[in-house]
Amino acid sequence: MLKGQVVSGDFGKIVMRIKADQQVELGELMVIEDAQEKFILQVYDLTYGSQISQQNLEMVSGMNLEEGSFQIMDESLRNYQLAFLKPILTITDSSKTCKKLPSFFTKVRAIQKEDLFFITKPSTPLFLGNVRSGSQVLDFNVFLPGKDVLSHHVLIPASTGKGKSNLMSCILWDITEKDYAGMLVLDPHDEYYGRSGLGLKDHPQKNKVVYYTPHNPPPGARTMKINLTKLKPEHFQGAVSLSDPQRQCLHVYYKKFKNNWIRFLLEEKKIEGVHFHEDTIAVVKRKLISLLDLELEGSEINCKGIFDNVAGENTISEICQELERSKTVIIDTSYFSGALEIMIGSIITTEMFSLYKYYKRLGQLEEKPVISIVLEEAPRVLGKKVLEQGSNVFDSIAREGRKFKIGLIAITQLPSEIPKNILANMNTKILLGMEMNSERLAVIESSPQDLSQDSRTIASLDKGEALVTSTFTRLAVPIKVPLFKDFAKVQKETYTMDDSFLS
Ligand SMILES: Nc1ncnc2c1ncn2[C@@H]1O[C@H](COP(=O)(O)OP(=O)(O)OP(=O)(O)O)[C@@H](O)[C@H]1O
Ligand SMILES: [Mg+2]
């Protein structure tokens, strides 16, 4: 379909006159076919153009408004719209980053499914949605190379209500049936399993979905209990703020009493040759009791929350095994305080991390699935303020997890709160609509592709419309994420021949 013609511009700002009967939207993909090659371009701005001087236009408008109907002769020739296009790719035999200008005065047409022939399906596909041109959805599925994308971290930034959770549900649904990744989901809104309504519990392979909740587990789900003897001092990092002496206190008790360190610390058992300030022990005790939801009656510890004296011996190792079998493990953290949620995430992640480090030493890591940890409201653990108080396991994973096949999926409304070096380490970003300029800027600055002209397009994204920028794609791909309830219905056979933007 003919959309217009190139009339002026420079590289990165090609000006197209839009054909009078055509509509062009921000973000729309266009194609120019030259003799030897094909260019794919994207609309990033729109403006009016006219052959009539501004003064005369104002005059005509005045006559029209004040004296009734008044027409311009040959209006569709004299008045028009202009679109600004940026070239994103040239296609000859293969796809290449664009370095040339298309010929002057060439015709521009709308993109079609067939123009994307150069894209092939990766061996570990991760489905994200359909290619989108403006708000028009093409019948072409977008798959990324899942194994690489997940281990090199994913950021999903968007304003509230733009479809972050919906996208995450689709991703989880898609990955659950695949064997290349285990997903750990910390779910503070208890929305992914679908206790009431559609969710991962309805997956055809529900044996690959494991759900832990502290209260009234539905049939097939497990009660979240963790044995106190399984806790280690490093699990508390990021969950509670501890001064240096307080942290030392934890470590000294752990070193001395191993599995029983919490019990002996709460009993204030003396350690020969070590003397802590009374206040230090008192504060540490108070913090542990409150975080772990314990009660002290004489020397008895009563457990009121998810930490237990007796039960939960194997919970953590079971979760790690399930992840290793490429299952999707959802932990309902909706009953927990923020600190407790972080602590639980931190316990599992720390154990998984050391397990995978061990496999790497043995040379067995290659055959293991990627582990991806889904964090809602990620600045709670990756925020600048939190990290100023000390590093935590999520921060370590963001920095070096990819070497051990462990990645994060960080979901957030406020990407600007995450330090730049961590943002830059997130090699795939799935941008949904973002109204705030400062948030858009933080993401644009750290994007693998140049999105400096796309701020307006990102601001105008509707629910479920996204832009995927990744070191594993040749271009920033505009996509439409399906609505989860429709997606879950679709049988996987319908994923046809389409493919990924793998370079
Ligand atoms: N891909 C989509 N297509 C159509 N509608 C969508 C899509 N994604 C989300 N929506 C609509 O937007 C609503 C909000 O989506 P969702 O809960 O995923 O947003 P969110 O970004 O997670 O919001 P919050 O910041 O509140 O967590 C959904 O209930 C749904 O109606
Ligand atoms: Mg949400």
Coordinates of C-alpha atoms and ligand atoms in Angstrom, one line a residue:
M1 CA 0.0 0.0 0.0
L2 CA 1.5 3.3 -1.1
K3 CA 2.0 5.7 1.8
G4 CA 4.0 8.6 0.4
Q5 CA 7.2 9.7 -1.2
V6 CA 10.6 10.9 0.1
V7 CA 10.9 14.6 -0.4
S8 CA 13.9 15.8 1.7
G9 CA 15.8 15.2 4.9
D10 CA 19.1 13.7 6.0
F11 CA 20.2 10.5 7.5
G12 CA 18.1 9.8 10.5
K13 CA 15.5 12.3 9.5
I14 CA 14.0 11.4 6.1
V15 CA 11.0 13.5 5.3
M16 CA 8.1 11.9 3.5
R17 CA 5.1 13.5 2.1
I18 CA 2.0 11.5 3.0
K19 CA -0.4 10.5 0.3
A20 CA -3.6 12.4 0.8
D21 CA -5.9 9.5 1.4
Q22 CA -3.5 7.7 3.8
Q23 CA -3.2 7.8 7.6
V24 CA 0.2 7.5 9.1
E25 CA 0.8 6.9 12.8
L26 CA 3.8 7.4 15.1
G27 CA 5.8 4.2 15.3
E28 CA 4.6 2.9 12.0
L29 CA 7.0 0.8 9.9
M30 CA 7.5 1.7 6.3
V31 CA 9.4 0.1 3.4
I32 CA 11.4 1.7 0.6
E33 CA 12.4 -0.6 -2.3
D34 CA 15.5 0.5 -4.2
A35 CA 17.0 -1.3 -7.1
Q36 CA 19.3 -3.6 -5.0
E37 CA 18.1 -3.2 -1.5
K38 CA 15.2 -2.7 0.7
F39 CA 15.0 -0.2 3.6
I40 CA 12.9 -0.6 6.7
L41 CA 12.1 2.8 8.3
Q42 CA 10.0 4.0 11.2
V43 CA 7.9 7.1 11.7
Y44 CA 9.0 9.1 14.7
D45 CA 7.3 12.5 14.1
L46 CA 4.5 14.0 12.1
T47 CA 3.8 17.6 10.9
Y48 CA 1.7 19.6 8.5
G49 CA 2.9 21.0 5.2
S50 CA 1.4 23.4 2.7
Q51 CA 2.2 25.1 -0.6
I52 CA 0.3 28.1 0.5
S53 CA 2.0 30.8 2.6
Q54 CA 1.1 30.9 6.3
Q55 CA -0.4 34.4 5.8
N56 CA -2.7 33.2 3.0
L57 CA -3.7 30.1 5.0
E58 CA -4.7 32.3 7.9
M59 CA -6.6 34.5 5.5
V60 CA -8.5 31.6 4.0
S61 CA -9.2 30.3 7.4
G62 CA -10.6 33.7 8.4
M63 CA -12.9 33.8 5.4
N64 CA -14.0 30.2 6.1
L65 CA -14.7 30.9 9.8
E66 CA -16.3 34.3 9.5
E67 CA -18.0 34.2 6.1
G68 CA -19.1 30.6 5.6
S69 CA -17.7 27.8 3.5
F70 CA -14.7 28.7 1.5
Q71 CA -12.5 26.0 -0.3
I72 CA -8.9 25.9 -1.3
M73 CA -8.5 24.8 -4.9
D74 CA -6.8 21.4 -5.3
E75 CA -6.7 21.1 -1.6
S76 CA -5.1 17.6 -1.5
L77 CA -2.3 18.8 -3.6
R78 CA -1.6 22.0 -1.7
N79 CA -2.1 20.9 1.9
Y80 CA -0.6 17.7 3.2
Q81 CA 1.1 16.0 6.1
L82 CA 4.8 15.2 6.4
A83 CA 6.2 12.2 8.3
F84 CA 9.7 12.0 9.6
L85 CA 11.3 8.6 9.2
K86 CA 14.4 7.0 10.7
P87 CA 16.0 4.2 8.7
I88 CA 16.4 1.1 10.9
L89 CA 17.6 -1.6 8.7
T90 CA 18.7 -2.4 5.1
I91 CA 18.0 -5.8 3.7
T92 CA 19.9 -7.3 0.9
D93 CA 20.7 -11.0 1.3
S94 CA 20.9 -10.5 5.0
S95 CA 19.8 -7.7 7.3
K96 CA 22.2 -5.0 8.2
T97 CA 22.3 -1.8 10.2
C98 CA 21.4 1.0 7.8
K99 CA 24.3 3.2 6.7
K100 CA 23.0 4.6 3.4
L101 CA 20.2 7.0 2.3
P102 CA 17.5 5.5 0.1
S103 CA 17.2 7.2 -3.3
F104 CA 15.7 10.6 -3.4
F105 CA 12.0 10.9 -4.3
T106 CA 11.4 7.2 -4.0
K107 CA 8.0 5.8 -3.1
V108 CA 7.3 4.6 0.4
R109 CA 4.9 1.8 1.2
A110 CA 3.5 0.2 4.3
I111 CA 5.3 -2.8 5.7
Q112 CA 4.0 -6.3 5.1
K113 CA 4.5 -9.6 6.8
E114 CA 6.6 -10.8 3.8
D115 CA 9.2 -8.0 4.4
L116 CA 10.3 -9.7 7.5
F117 CA 11.4 -12.9 5.8
F118 CA 15.0 -12.5 7.0
I119 CA 14.0 -13.2 10.5
T120 CA 14.6 -16.8 11.6
K121 CA 13.3 -18.7 14.7
P122 CA 15.9 -19.2 17.5
S123 CA 16.5 -22.6 19.0
T124 CA 15.2 -21.5 22.4
P125 CA 12.3 -19.3 21.4
L126 CA 10.7 -16.8 23.8
F127 CA 7.4 -15.5 22.6
L128 CA 6.6 -11.8 23.2
G129 CA 3.8 -10.9 20.8
N130 CA 3.2 -9.8 17.3
V131 CA 5.1 -7.2 15.2
R132 CA 3.2 -4.0 15.3
S133 CA 3.3 -1.1 12.9
G134 CA 1.9 1.9 14.7
S135 CA -1.3 0.5 16.2
Q136 CA -1.7 -2.0 13.4
V137 CA -0.9 -5.6 14.4
L138 CA 0.9 -7.8 11.8
D139 CA 0.3 -11.5 11.6
F140 CA 4.0 -12.1 12.5
N141 CA 5.1 -13.5 15.9
V142 CA 8.2 -12.2 17.6
F143 CA 10.5 -14.7 19.3
L144 CA 13.7 -13.8 21.0
P145 CA 16.5 -16.3 21.8
G146 CA 15.2 -17.1 25.2
K147 CA 18.3 -18.6 26.8
D148 CA 20.5 -15.6 26.1
V149 CA 17.8 -13.1 26.8
L150 CA 16.9 -14.5 30.2
S151 CA 20.5 -14.9 31.4
H152 CA 21.4 -11.4 30.3
H153 CA 18.5 -9.9 32.3
V154 CA 15.3 -8.2 31.2
L155 CA 13.8 -4.9 32.2
I156 CA 10.1 -4.3 31.9
P157 CA 9.5 -0.6 32.6
A158 CA 6.1 1.0 32.2
S159 CA 3.6 3.3 33.9
T160 CA 0.9 1.7 36.0
G161 CA -1.8 -0.1 34.1
K162 CA 0.1 -0.3 30.8
G163 CA 0.3 -4.1 30.9
K164 CA 3.4 -5.2 32.7
S165 CA 1.7 -8.0 34.6
N166 CA -0.2 -9.1 31.5
L167 CA 3.1 -9.4 29.6
M168 CA 4.7 -11.3 32.4
S169 CA 1.8 -13.7 32.5
C170 CA 2.2 -14.4 28.8
I171 CA 5.9 -14.9 29.1
L172 CA 5.5 -17.3 32.0
W173 CA 2.8 -19.2 30.2
D174 CA 5.0 -19.5 27.2
I175 CA 8.1 -20.6 29.0
T176 CA 6.4 -23.1 31.3
E177 CA 6.1 -25.5 28.5
K178 CA 9.7 -25.1 27.4
D179 CA 12.7 -26.9 29.0
Y180 CA 15.4 -24.3 28.7
A181 CA 14.4 -22.1 31.7
G182 CA 13.3 -22.3 35.3
M183 CA 11.3 -19.3 36.5
L184 CA 11.2 -18.1 40.1
V185 CA 8.4 -15.6 40.5
L186 CA 8.1 -13.5 43.7
D187 CA 4.5 -12.4 43.4
P188 CA 3.5 -9.6 45.8
H189 CA 0.0 -9.3 44.3
D190 CA -0.6 -13.0 44.1
E191 CA -1.8 -12.5 40.5
Y192 CA 0.2 -15.1 38.4
Y193 CA -1.0 -18.4 39.8
G194 CA -4.6 -17.4 39.4
R195 CA -6.2 -18.4 42.7
S196 CA -9.3 -16.7 41.6
G197 CA -9.5 -16.5 37.8
L198 CA -7.3 -17.5 35.0
G199 CA -3.6 -18.0 35.7
L200 CA -0.7 -20.4 35.5
K201 CA -2.7 -23.1 37.4
D202 CA -4.7 -23.5 34.2
H203 CA -1.6 -24.3 32.1
P204 CA -1.9 -27.6 30.2
Q205 CA 1.4 -28.7 31.7
K206 CA 0.4 -27.8 35.3
N207 CA 2.9 -30.3 36.7
K208 CA 5.5 -27.7 35.7
V209 CA 3.9 -25.0 37.8
V210 CA 4.6 -25.0 41.6
Y211 CA 2.9 -22.6 43.9
Y212 CA 3.9 -21.8 47.4
T213 CA 1.6 -19.8 49.7
P214 CA 1.6 -19.2 53.4
H215 CA -2.1 -19.5 53.8
N216 CA -4.8 -22.0 52.7
P217 CA -2.9 -23.6 49.8
P218 CA -5.4 -24.6 47.1
P219 CA -5.2 -28.3 46.0
G220 CA -1.8 -29.1 44.5
A221 CA -0.2 -26.1 46.1
R222 CA 2.3 -26.1 48.9
T223 CA 2.5 -24.3 52.2
M224 CA 5.4 -21.9 52.5
K225 CA 7.5 -22.9 55.5
I226 CA 11.2 -22.5 56.0
N227 CA 13.1 -24.1 58.8
L228 CA 15.0 -21.7 61.0
T229 CA 18.1 -23.9 60.8
K230 CA 18.3 -23.1 57.1
L231 CA 18.9 -19.4 57.5
K232 CA 22.3 -17.9 57.1
P233 CA 23.5 -14.4 57.9
E234 CA 23.9 -13.4 54.2
H235 CA 20.1 -14.0 53.7
F236 CA 19.4 -10.9 55.7
Q237 CA 21.3 -8.6 53.4
G238 CA 19.0 -6.2 51.8
A239 CA 16.0 -7.3 53.9
V240 CA 17.0 -5.5 57.2
S241 CA 19.4 -2.7 57.7
L242 CA 22.2 -3.8 60.1
S243 CA 25.1 -1.8 61.4
D244 CA 28.6 -3.3 61.1
P245 CA 28.7 -4.6 64.7
Q246 CA 25.2 -6.1 64.3
R247 CA 26.2 -7.9 61.1
Q248 CA 29.3 -9.2 62.8
C249 CA 27.1 -10.5 65.6
L250 CA 25.1 -12.6 63.1
H251 CA 28.3 -13.9 61.5
V252 CA 29.9 -14.8 64.8
Y253 CA 26.9 -16.7 66.0
Y254 CA 26.6 -18.5 62.7
K255 CA 30.3 -19.5 62.7
K256 CA 30.1 -20.8 66.2
F257 CA 26.7 -22.6 66.3
K258 CA 26.1 -23.3 62.5
N259 CA 22.4 -24.4 62.0
N260 CA 21.4 -23.5 65.5
W261 CA 22.7 -20.0 65.4
I262 CA 19.4 -18.2 65.5
R263 CA 18.2 -20.2 68.6
F264 CA 21.4 -19.4 70.5
L265 CA 21.5 -15.8 69.5
L266 CA 17.9 -15.4 70.7
E267 CA 19.0 -17.1 74.0
E268 CA 21.9 -14.7 74.1
K269 CA 24.3 -17.6 74.7
K270 CA 27.7 -16.4 75.6
I271 CA 30.6 -17.1 73.3
E272 CA 33.9 -17.5 74.9
G273 CA 36.4 -14.8 74.0
V274 CA 33.8 -12.7 72.2
H275 CA 32.0 -9.8 73.8
F276 CA 29.2 -7.9 72.1
H277 CA 27.8 -4.7 73.4
E278 CA 24.5 -5.4 75.2
D279 CA 22.7 -3.0 72.9
T280 CA 24.0 -4.7 69.8
I281 CA 22.6 -8.1 70.9
A282 CA 19.3 -6.5 72.0
V283 CA 18.8 -4.7 68.7
V284 CA 19.7 -7.8 66.6
K285 CA 17.3 -9.9 68.6
R286 CA 14.6 -7.4 68.2
K287 CA 15.1 -7.2 64.5
L288 CA 15.2 -11.0 64.0
I289 CA 12.1 -11.6 66.1
S290 CA 10.2 -9.0 64.2
L291 CA 11.3 -10.0 60.7
L292 CA 11.0 -13.7 61.3
D293 CA 7.7 -13.3 63.2
L294 CA 8.8 -15.2 66.3
E295 CA 7.9 -15.0 69.9
L296 CA 10.1 -15.8 72.9
E297 CA 8.6 -17.5 75.9
G298 CA 11.5 -18.1 78.3
S299 CA 13.8 -20.3 76.2
E300 CA 11.0 -21.4 73.9
I301 CA 10.8 -20.0 70.5
N302 CA 7.2 -19.8 69.1
C303 CA 7.0 -19.5 65.4
K304 CA 4.0 -17.5 64.2
G305 CA 5.0 -16.9 60.5
I306 CA 6.5 -18.9 57.8
F307 CA 9.7 -19.7 59.6
D308 CA 9.5 -22.8 61.7
N309 CA 11.3 -24.9 64.3
V310 CA 10.2 -28.2 62.9
A311 CA 8.7 -28.0 59.4
G312 CA 10.2 -26.7 56.2
E313 CA 13.6 -28.5 56.4
N314 CA 13.6 -29.1 52.7
T315 CA 11.7 -26.2 51.2
I316 CA 14.6 -24.3 49.9
S317 CA 16.4 -27.3 48.4
E318 CA 13.1 -28.5 46.8
I319 CA 12.5 -25.1 45.2
C320 CA 16.1 -25.2 43.8
Q321 CA 15.5 -28.6 42.4
E322 CA 12.2 -27.6 40.8
L323 CA 13.9 -24.6 39.2
E324 CA 16.6 -26.9 38.0
R325 CA 13.9 -29.1 36.3
S326 CA 12.9 -26.0 34.4
K327 CA 9.6 -25.5 36.4
T328 CA 7.9 -22.2 37.1
V329 CA 7.9 -21.6 40.8
I330 CA 5.5 -19.0 42.0
I331 CA 5.8 -17.7 45.6
D332 CA 2.8 -15.8 46.9
T333 CA 4.4 -13.0 48.9
S334 CA 1.2 -11.0 49.2
Y335 CA 1.0 -11.7 53.0
F336 CA 4.5 -10.7 53.7
S337 CA 6.0 -7.4 54.6
G338 CA 8.4 -6.0 51.9
A339 CA 11.4 -6.9 54.0
L340 CA 10.2 -10.5 54.5
E341 CA 9.5 -10.8 50.8
I342 CA 13.0 -9.7 50.0
M343 CA 14.4 -12.0 52.6
I344 CA 12.7 -15.0 51.0
G345 CA 13.7 -14.0 47.6
S346 CA 17.2 -13.6 48.9
I347 CA 17.3 -17.0 50.6
I348 CA 16.2 -18.9 47.4
T349 CA 18.3 -16.8 45.1
T350 CA 21.5 -17.1 47.3
E351 CA 21.1 -20.9 47.4
M352 CA 20.4 -21.2 43.7
F353 CA 23.4 -18.9 42.9
S354 CA 25.8 -21.0 45.0
L355 CA 24.4 -24.2 43.4
Y356 CA 25.0 -22.9 39.9
K357 CA 28.4 -21.7 40.8
Y358 CA 29.1 -25.2 42.0
Y359 CA 27.9 -26.7 38.7
K360 CA 30.1 -24.3 36.9
R361 CA 33.1 -25.5 38.8
L362 CA 32.2 -29.1 38.0
G363 CA 31.8 -28.1 34.3
Q364 CA 28.1 -29.1 34.4
L365 CA 26.5 -25.7 33.9
E366 CA 26.1 -26.1 30.2
E367 CA 23.4 -28.7 30.5
K368 CA 21.4 -26.9 33.1
P369 CA 18.4 -24.6 32.3
V370 CA 18.7 -20.8 32.7
I371 CA 17.2 -19.6 35.9
S372 CA 15.2 -16.3 35.7
I373 CA 14.1 -14.5 38.8
V374 CA 11.0 -12.2 38.4
L375 CA 11.0 -9.2 40.6
E376 CA 8.0 -6.9 40.7
E377 CA 8.7 -3.4 41.8
A378 CA 12.4 -4.0 41.3
P379 CA 13.7 -0.8 42.8
R380 CA 12.8 -2.2 46.2
V381 CA 15.9 -4.4 45.9
L382 CA 17.8 -2.7 43.0
G383 CA 17.1 0.9 43.9
K384 CA 19.9 3.4 44.3
K385 CA 19.0 4.1 47.9
V386 CA 18.8 0.4 48.8
L387 CA 22.2 -0.3 47.3
E388 CA 23.8 2.6 49.0
Q389 CA 23.1 0.7 52.3
G390 CA 25.0 -2.3 51.0
S391 CA 25.0 -4.9 48.2
N392 CA 22.5 -7.7 48.1
V393 CA 22.2 -10.9 46.1
F394 CA 20.0 -9.4 43.4
D395 CA 22.6 -6.8 42.8
S396 CA 25.3 -9.5 42.5
I397 CA 23.1 -11.4 40.0
A398 CA 22.6 -8.2 38.0
R399 CA 26.3 -7.8 37.8
E400 CA 27.6 -11.3 37.3
G401 CA 24.6 -13.7 37.1
R402 CA 24.9 -14.2 33.4
K403 CA 28.2 -16.1 33.8
F404 CA 26.3 -18.6 35.9
K405 CA 23.1 -18.7 33.8
I406 CA 21.0 -16.8 36.3
G407 CA 19.2 -13.7 35.2
L408 CA 16.6 -11.2 36.5
I409 CA 13.4 -10.0 35.0
A410 CA 13.0 -6.6 36.7
I411 CA 9.5 -5.1 36.5
T412 CA 9.1 -1.4 37.5
Q413 CA 7.3 1.8 37.1
L414 CA 10.4 3.8 38.1
P415 CA 13.4 2.7 36.1
S416 CA 15.2 5.9 37.0
E417 CA 15.6 4.7 40.5
I418 CA 17.8 1.8 39.4
P419 CA 21.5 2.8 39.1
K420 CA 22.8 3.3 35.5
N421 CA 25.3 0.5 35.6
I422 CA 22.6 -2.0 36.4
L423 CA 20.2 -0.6 33.8
A424 CA 23.0 -0.9 31.2
N425 CA 23.5 -4.5 32.2
M426 CA 19.9 -5.4 31.4
N427 CA 20.5 -6.4 27.8
T428 CA 16.8 -6.7 26.8
K429 CA 14.3 -4.0 27.6
I430 CA 10.6 -4.4 26.9
L431 CA 9.2 -0.8 27.1
L432 CA 5.5 -0.4 27.5
G433 CA 3.8 3.0 27.7
M434 CA 5.6 5.5 30.0
E435 CA 4.1 8.9 30.6
M436 CA 6.9 10.4 32.6
N437 CA 9.7 11.9 30.6
S438 CA 12.4 11.3 33.3
E439 CA 11.5 7.6 33.3
R440 CA 11.6 7.4 29.6
L441 CA 15.0 9.1 29.5
A442 CA 16.5 6.7 32.0
V443 CA 15.5 3.7 29.7
I444 CA 16.4 5.4 26.4
E445 CA 19.9 6.3 27.7
S446 CA 20.6 2.7 28.5
S447 CA 19.1 1.0 25.5
P448 CA 21.0 -1.3 23.2
Q449 CA 19.5 0.4 20.2
D450 CA 19.4 4.2 19.6
L451 CA 16.0 5.3 20.8
S452 CA 16.9 9.0 21.1
Q453 CA 14.1 9.9 18.7
D454 CA 11.5 7.5 20.1
S455 CA 10.6 9.3 23.3
R456 CA 7.3 10.6 21.9
T457 CA 6.5 7.2 20.4
I458 CA 7.1 5.5 23.8
A459 CA 4.9 8.1 25.5
S460 CA 2.1 7.3 23.1
L461 CA 2.1 3.5 23.5
D462 CA -1.3 2.1 24.4
K463 CA -1.9 -0.8 26.8
G464 CA -0.1 -3.9 25.6
E465 CA 1.9 -2.0 23.0
A466 CA 5.6 -2.3 23.5
L467 CA 9.0 -1.6 22.0
V468 CA 11.6 -4.3 22.5
T469 CA 15.2 -3.2 22.5
S470 CA 17.8 -5.9 22.9
T471 CA 21.4 -6.8 22.2
F472 CA 19.9 -10.0 20.7
T473 CA 17.8 -8.2 18.0
R474 CA 19.0 -6.2 15.0
L475 CA 16.4 -3.5 15.6
A476 CA 14.2 -2.2 18.3
V477 CA 11.1 -4.2 17.5
P478 CA 7.6 -2.7 18.0
I479 CA 5.3 -5.4 19.3
K480 CA 1.7 -5.9 20.5
V481 CA 1.5 -8.2 23.5
P482 CA -1.6 -10.4 23.4
L483 CA -4.2 -10.1 26.2
F484 CA -3.3 -13.0 28.5
K485 CA -6.7 -14.6 28.6
D486 CA -6.8 -14.8 24.8
F487 CA -3.2 -15.9 24.6
A488 CA -3.7 -18.7 27.1
K489 CA -6.6 -20.1 25.0
V490 CA -4.5 -20.3 21.8
Q491 CA -3.0 -23.7 21.3
K492 CA 0.7 -23.7 20.7
E493 CA 0.2 -25.3 17.2
T494 CA -0.8 -21.9 16.0
Y495 CA 2.7 -20.6 16.6
T496 CA 3.5 -21.0 12.9
M497 CA 6.6 -20.4 10.9
D498 CA 7.4 -17.0 12.2
D499 CA 10.5 -16.1 13.9
S500 CA 12.9 -14.0 15.8
F501 CA 15.0 -11.0 15.3
L502 CA 18.1 -12.9 16.0
S503 CA 21.1 -11.4 14.4
Ligands
LIG1 N1 -1.7 -6.7 25.8 C1 -2.8 -6.1 26.2 N2 -3.8 -6.0 25.4 C2 -5.0 -5.4 25.8 N3 -5.2 -5.0 27.0 C3 -4.3 -5.1 27.9 C4 -3.0 -5.6 27.6 N4 -2.2 -5.6 28.7 C5 -2.9 -5.1 29.6 N5 -4.2 -4.7 29.2 C6 -5.2 -4.1 30.0 O1 -4.7 -3.3 31.0 C7 -5.0 -3.7 32.3 C8 -3.8 -3.5 33.2 O2 -2.8 -4.4 32.9 P1 -1.8 -4.9 33.9 O3 -2.4 -5.2 35.2 O4 -1.0 -5.9 33.2 O5 -0.9 -3.5 34.1 P2 0.4 -3.3 35.0 O6 1.3 -2.5 34.2 O7 0.8 -4.6 35.6 O8 -0.3 -2.4 36.1 P3 0.3 -2.1 37.6 O9 1.3 -1.1 37.6 O10 -1.0 -1.6 38.3 O11 0.8 -3.4 38.2 C9 -5.4 -5.1 32.1 O12 -6.4 -5.5 33.1 C10 -6.0 -5.2 30.7 O13 -7.3 -4.9 30.7
MG2 MG 1.1 -5.2 37.6

